[in-house]
Amino acid sequence: MNKIVLTLLILFLSATVSFAQTDETKRQKGVRSSSNSFYINVLGPTIPGSLNYERIWTKNGVLNIGTKIGGFFINLPKLDKLTIINGTAECTFIFGRSAHLFEMGIGWAGHYGNYFSEEDGVTKHYAVPTSTFSMHYRYQKPKGGVFFHVGFTGSSILMFGSTDLVEMAAGNAAIYGFKGLTGEKPSFSLFSIGVGASF
C-alpha cells in the first residue's frame, strides 16, 4: 500500500511540474484565483458518489488550502423502503501554479442507510463513519472554467452503528478484532473521479 501511494505521489508531482512549465497562466501570490468549485464525484469518500462544493481560502501561489463538503441522497420506496445518505468534509492541500495541479486531502465521511426488514417487521438503521485520505491530479484554470480531478481515496472504518444491537456488537467486534490482529482498523481504497465547474 505504501509503495502504491509513493508511486502515485511521484507521478502526480512529475505531471504537475511538467505541465506547469508549459502553461503561461499562473497563480500569483496575493492574487485571488478561481476559488469556488461545484462538482460531481464518482466513488471516492462516498459511495456511489457525491455532489460537492469546495472553497480555496488562501492566495499563496504554489500551495493553497481549501475545504470541501459533499453528499449523496437516494430514497427507493419500492426496494424495501431503502434510503441511503452519505456526507463528507475534507481539508484539501493544492500544489501548483498552473491549471495542472496535485491535490491531497484529509477528512471524514459518514455513511447512513435504512431499509424495512420484512423478516423482522421493523426498519433497520445503519451508520458507518470513516476517516479519509485522498490524492488526485487536478485540472483547474486560475481564471476558472472546467474542473476535473482523478485519483484515489483511502478510507478507514472507525466504527459500525446499527439499531440491531446484535449486529452492532458483531460489526464492532470485527473492526476491533481486525485492529488487534493488524494494528490498524479496516481500510480500503477506491478510484475517484470528479467533473464540474470552478469560478
GROMACS .gro file of C-alpha atoms in nm:
model
  199
    1MET     CA    1   0.000   0.000   0.000
    2ASN     CA    2   0.278   0.246   0.094
    3LYS     CA    3   0.464   0.170  -0.233
    4ILE     CA    4   0.149   0.241  -0.435
    5VAL     CA    5   0.093   0.571  -0.253
    6LEU     CA    6   0.458   0.674  -0.305
    7THR     CA    7   0.449   0.582  -0.675
    8LEU     CA    8   0.127   0.778  -0.733
    9LEU     CA    9   0.267   1.076  -0.542
   10ILE     CA   10   0.580   1.083  -0.762
   11LEU     CA   11   0.374   1.051  -1.082
   12PHE     CA   12   0.134   1.328  -0.980
   13LEU     CA   13   0.414   1.564  -0.880
   14SER     CA   14   0.604   1.493  -1.204
   15ALA     CA   15   0.292   1.564  -1.410
   16THR     CA   16   0.225   1.883  -1.216
   17VAL     CA   17   0.578   2.014  -1.266
   18SER     CA   18   0.595   1.927  -1.638
   19PHE     CA   19   0.255   2.082  -1.713
   20ALA     CA   20   0.336   2.389  -1.506
   21GLN     CA   21   0.642   2.456  -1.721
   22THR     CA   22   0.431   2.482  -2.038
   23ASP     CA   23   0.129   2.673  -1.908
   24GLU     CA   24   0.165   3.051  -1.929
   25THR     CA   25  -0.122   3.138  -1.693
   26LYS     CA   26  -0.001   3.109  -1.333
   27ARG     CA   27  -0.143   3.161  -0.987
   28GLN     CA   28   0.017   3.464  -0.823
   29LYS     CA   29   0.077   3.510  -0.452
   30GLY     CA   30  -0.173   3.759  -0.308
   31VAL     CA   31  -0.398   3.744  -0.616
   32ARG     CA   32  -0.733   3.564  -0.592
   33SER     CA   33  -0.765   3.284  -0.850
   34SER     CA   34  -1.072   3.067  -0.910
   35SER     CA   35  -1.155   2.970  -0.554
   36ASN     CA   36  -1.501   2.809  -0.571
   37SER     CA   37  -1.586   2.475  -0.730
   38PHE     CA   38  -1.904   2.272  -0.770
   39TYR     CA   39  -1.854   1.919  -0.899
   40ILE     CA   40  -1.994   1.567  -0.911
   41ASN     CA   41  -1.761   1.299  -0.779
   42VAL     CA   42  -1.794   0.927  -0.857
   43LEU     CA   43  -1.675   0.690  -0.582
   44GLY     CA   44  -1.405   0.845  -0.364
   45PRO     CA   45  -1.500   0.907   0.000
   46THR     CA   46  -1.874   0.841  -0.050
   47ILE     CA   47  -2.029   0.550  -0.236
   48PRO     CA   48  -2.160   0.567  -0.506
   49GLY     CA   49  -2.070   0.936  -0.537
   50SER     CA   50  -2.146   1.289  -0.419
   51LEU     CA   51  -2.226   1.645  -0.517
   52ASN     CA   52  -1.954   1.872  -0.373
   53TYR     CA   53  -1.872   2.235  -0.304
   54GLU     CA   54  -1.512   2.342  -0.239
   55ARG     CA   55  -1.368   2.676  -0.133
   56ILE     CA   56  -0.997   2.764  -0.160
   57TRP     CA   57  -0.918   3.009   0.119
   58THR     CA   58  -0.556   3.106   0.059
   59LYS     CA   59  -0.378   3.311  -0.212
   60ASN     CA   60  -0.027   3.166  -0.179
   61GLY     CA   61   0.056   3.085  -0.539
   62VAL     CA   62   0.224   2.743  -0.519
   63LEU     CA   63   0.045   2.586  -0.218
   64ASN     CA   64  -0.315   2.664  -0.135
   65ILE     CA   65  -0.554   2.527   0.126
   66GLY     CA   66  -0.924   2.468   0.087
   67THR     CA   67  -1.220   2.291   0.243
   68LYS     CA   68  -1.493   2.092   0.079
   69ILE     CA   69  -1.827   1.943   0.175
   70GLY     CA   70  -2.035   1.700  -0.023
   71GLY     CA   71  -2.314   1.450  -0.002
   72PHE     CA   72  -2.543   1.199  -0.166
   73PHE     CA   73  -2.907   1.105  -0.100
   74ILE     CA   74  -3.135   0.845  -0.253
   75ASN     CA   75  -3.470   0.702  -0.146
   76LEU     CA   76  -3.607   0.386  -0.309
   77PRO     CA   77  -3.950   0.316  -0.157
   78LYS     CA   78  -4.015   0.020  -0.389
   79LEU     CA   79  -3.692  -0.153  -0.279
   80ASP     CA   80  -3.767  -0.234   0.087
   81LYS     CA   81  -3.806   0.142   0.154
   82LEU     CA   82  -3.430   0.176   0.115
   83THR     CA   83  -3.271   0.513   0.200
   84ILE     CA   84  -2.900   0.596   0.164
   85ILE     CA   85  -2.743   0.922   0.285
   86ASN     CA   86  -2.370   0.995   0.268
   87GLY     CA   87  -2.175   1.306   0.363
   88THR     CA   88  -1.813   1.414   0.350
   89ALA     CA   89  -1.599   1.700   0.480
   90GLU     CA   90  -1.236   1.743   0.382
   91CYS     CA   91  -0.941   1.980   0.407
   92THR     CA   92  -0.754   1.999   0.075
   93PHE     CA   93  -0.395   2.095   0.000
   94ILE     CA   94  -0.343   2.206  -0.360
   95PHE     CA   95   0.007   2.221  -0.510
   96GLY     CA   96   0.094   2.408  -0.830
   97ARG     CA   97   0.052   2.743  -1.005
   98SER     CA   98  -0.084   2.647  -1.347
   99ALA     CA   99  -0.408   2.474  -1.446
  100HIS     CA  100  -0.246   2.136  -1.374
  101LEU     CA  101  -0.232   2.069  -1.001
  102PHE     CA  102  -0.166   1.800  -0.743
  103GLU     CA  103  -0.427   1.770  -0.469
  104MET     CA  104  -0.413   1.594  -0.131
  105GLY     CA  105  -0.696   1.581   0.119
  106ILE     CA  106  -0.772   1.455   0.468
  107GLY     CA  107  -1.116   1.437   0.617
  108TRP     CA  108  -1.416   1.240   0.730
  109ALA     CA  109  -1.713   1.070   0.567
  110GLY     CA  110  -2.035   0.938   0.714
  111HIS     CA  111  -2.248   0.665   0.559
  112TYR     CA  112  -2.608   0.609   0.670
  113GLY     CA  113  -2.872   0.373   0.541
  114ASN     CA  114  -3.201   0.216   0.640
  115TYR     CA  115  -3.440  -0.039   0.498
  116PHE     CA  116  -3.755  -0.222   0.604
  117SER     CA  117  -3.686  -0.580   0.708
  118GLU     CA  118  -3.990  -0.792   0.621
  119GLU     CA  119  -3.844  -1.080   0.820
  120ASP     CA  120  -3.825  -0.877   1.143
  121GLY     CA  121  -4.111  -0.638   1.063
  122VAL     CA  122  -3.904  -0.329   1.152
  123THR     CA  123  -3.696  -0.064   0.979
  124LYS     CA  124  -3.324  -0.122   1.039
  125HIS     CA  125  -3.081   0.169   1.053
  126TYR     CA  126  -2.705   0.158   0.993
  127ALA     CA  127  -2.423   0.413   1.020
  128VAL     CA  128  -2.053   0.384   0.934
  129PRO     CA  129  -1.815   0.679   0.990
  130THR     CA  130  -1.478   0.674   0.813
  131SER     CA  131  -1.162   0.883   0.808
  132THR     CA  132  -1.036   0.962   0.458
  133PHE     CA  133  -0.714   1.044   0.274
  134SER     CA  134  -0.711   1.133  -0.097
  135MET     CA  135  -0.464   1.214  -0.376
  136HIS     CA  136  -0.569   1.348  -0.716
  137TYR     CA  137  -0.438   1.503  -1.034
  138ARG     CA  138  -0.647   1.818  -1.070
  139TYR     CA  139  -0.725   2.043  -1.367
  140GLN     CA  140  -0.849   2.390  -1.269
  141LYS     CA  141  -0.754   2.709  -1.454
  142PRO     CA  142  -0.663   3.010  -1.239
  143LYS     CA  143  -0.941   3.207  -1.413
  144GLY     CA  144  -1.199   2.930  -1.363
  145GLY     CA  145  -1.397   2.714  -1.602
  146VAL     CA  146  -1.393   2.336  -1.625
  147PHE     CA  147  -1.296   2.148  -1.309
  148PHE     CA  148  -1.166   1.789  -1.327
  149HIS     CA  149  -0.980   1.562  -1.091
  150VAL     CA  150  -0.887   1.194  -1.091
  151GLY     CA  151  -0.705   0.980  -0.836
  152PHE     CA  152  -0.791   0.764  -0.539
  153THR     CA  153  -0.929   0.789  -0.188
  154GLY     CA  154  -0.834   0.568   0.105
  155SER     CA  155  -1.091   0.520   0.383
  156SER     CA  156  -1.055   0.369   0.732
  157ILE     CA  157  -1.367   0.235   0.904
  158LEU     CA  158  -1.397   0.391   1.251
  159MET     CA  159  -1.698   0.202   1.386
  160PHE     CA  160  -2.025   0.031   1.293
  161GLY     CA  161  -2.361   0.158   1.417
  162SER     CA  162  -2.692  -0.025   1.399
  163THR     CA  163  -3.033  -0.023   1.568
  164ASP     CA  164  -2.992  -0.401   1.592
  165LEU     CA  165  -2.769  -0.440   1.898
  166VAL     CA  166  -2.651  -0.788   1.800
  167GLU     CA  167  -2.545  -0.669   1.454
  168MET     CA  168  -2.377  -0.362   1.604
  169ALA     CA  169  -2.183  -0.575   1.854
  170ALA     CA  170  -2.076  -0.819   1.582
  171GLY     CA  171  -1.972  -0.538   1.346
  172ASN     CA  172  -1.762  -0.357   1.604
  173ALA     CA  173  -1.611  -0.684   1.725
  174ALA     CA  174  -1.496  -0.748   1.368
  175ILE     CA  175  -1.348  -0.396   1.338
  176TYR     CA  176  -1.161  -0.407   1.668
  177GLY     CA  177  -1.062  -0.771   1.616
  178PHE     CA  178  -0.902  -0.669   1.287
  179LYS     CA  179  -0.725  -0.381   1.463
  180GLY     CA  180  -0.600  -0.621   1.732
  181LEU     CA  181  -0.451  -0.850   1.466
  182THR     CA  182  -0.303  -0.588   1.233
  183GLY     CA  183  -0.264  -0.276   1.448
  184GLU     CA  184  -0.495  -0.082   1.214
  185LYS     CA  185  -0.869  -0.055   1.160
  186PRO     CA  186  -1.007  -0.199   0.834
  187SER     CA  187  -0.938   0.026   0.536
  188PHE     CA  188  -0.992   0.027   0.162
  189SER     CA  189  -0.901   0.243  -0.139
  190LEU     CA  190  -1.129   0.347  -0.423
  191PHE     CA  191  -1.075   0.510  -0.761
  192SER     CA  192  -1.217   0.862  -0.765
  193ILE     CA  193  -1.311   1.097  -1.049
  194GLY     CA  194  -1.485   1.434  -1.037
  195VAL     CA  195  -1.614   1.679  -1.301
  196GLY     CA  196  -1.766   2.023  -1.256
  197ALA     CA  197  -1.701   2.396  -1.277
  198SER     CA  198  -1.484   2.646  -1.090
  199PHE     CA  199  -1.514   3.023  -1.065
   0.00000   0.00000   0.00000
